[in-house]
């Protein structure tokens, strides 16, 4: 069908997963396919929840007392 989906398989475990779909059958999968996946991952713009730039951690407020 050409669709790329999980069909509810391990849905909760894949909530923050970085998925890559390749058009190759498992017996034919080799080192070149893995190298391609690693390269795709290295070139992704990771936004960590939708942010375009890293957010600096705010200093915790001290309680008055």
CSV table of C-alpha atoms in Angstrom, one decimal:
chain,number,residue,atom,x,y,z
A,1,UNK,CA,0.0,0.0,0.0
A,2,UNK,CA,3.0,2.3,0.3
A,3,UNK,CA,2.1,3.5,3.8
A,4,UNK,CA,4.7,3.8,6.5
A,5,UNK,CA,3.1,3.1,9.9
A,6,UNK,CA,3.4,1.0,13.1
A,7,UNK,CA,-0.2,-0.3,13.1
A,8,UNK,CA,-0.4,0.1,16.9
A,9,UNK,CA,2.6,-2.2,17.4
A,10,UNK,CA,4.5,-1.0,20.4
A,11,UNK,CA,2.7,2.3,20.2
A,12,UNK,CA,3.6,3.6,23.7
A,13,UNK,CA,7.2,2.4,23.4
A,14,UNK,CA,7.7,4.3,20.2
A,15,UNK,CA,6.3,7.7,21.4
A,16,UNK,CA,9.7,9.5,21.1
A,17,UNK,CA,11.4,7.1,18.7
A,18,UNK,CA,13.2,8.3,15.6
A,19,UNK,CA,11.8,5.9,12.9
A,20,UNK,CA,13.4,5.2,9.5
A,21,UNK,CA,11.7,3.2,6.8
A,22,UNK,CA,13.7,1.5,4.1
A,23,UNK,CA,12.5,-0.3,1.0
A,24,UNK,CA,14.5,-3.5,1.6
A,25,UNK,CA,13.6,-6.9,2.9
A,26,UNK,CA,15.4,-8.2,6.1
A,27,UNK,CA,17.4,-10.9,4.4
A,28,UNK,CA,18.8,-8.3,2.0
A,29,UNK,CA,19.6,-5.8,4.7
A,30,UNK,CA,23.4,-5.1,5.1
A,31,UNK,CA,26.0,-2.7,6.3
A,32,UNK,CA,25.2,-0.2,3.6
A,33,UNK,CA,21.6,0.1,4.9
A,34,UNK,CA,22.7,0.5,8.5
A,35,UNK,CA,25.2,3.2,7.4
A,36,UNK,CA,22.5,5.0,5.6
A,37,UNK,CA,20.2,5.0,8.7
A,38,UNK,CA,23.0,6.3,10.9
A,39,UNK,CA,23.8,9.1,8.4
A,40,UNK,CA,20.1,10.1,8.2
A,41,UNK,CA,20.0,10.2,12.0
A,42,UNK,CA,23.1,12.4,12.2
A,43,UNK,CA,21.6,14.9,9.8
A,44,UNK,CA,18.2,15.3,11.5
A,45,UNK,CA,17.2,18.6,13.0
A,46,UNK,CA,16.4,17.3,16.5
A,47,UNK,CA,14.0,19.7,18.2
A,48,UNK,CA,13.3,18.0,21.5
A,49,UNK,CA,9.6,18.8,21.8
A,50,UNK,CA,9.2,21.3,19.1
A,51,UNK,CA,11.8,23.9,20.1
A,52,UNK,CA,14.0,25.2,17.4
A,53,UNK,CA,16.9,26.1,19.7
A,54,UNK,CA,18.1,24.6,23.0
A,55,UNK,CA,16.6,26.3,26.0
A,56,UNK,CA,19.0,27.3,28.8
A,57,UNK,CA,18.0,25.8,32.2
A,58,UNK,CA,16.6,28.5,34.5
A,59,UNK,CA,18.2,28.9,38.0
A,60,UNK,CA,15.8,27.5,40.7
A,61,UNK,CA,14.2,30.2,42.8
A,62,UNK,CA,15.2,30.2,46.4
A,63,UNK,CA,12.4,30.0,49.0
A,64,UNK,CA,12.1,33.1,51.2
A,65,UNK,CA,12.3,32.2,54.8
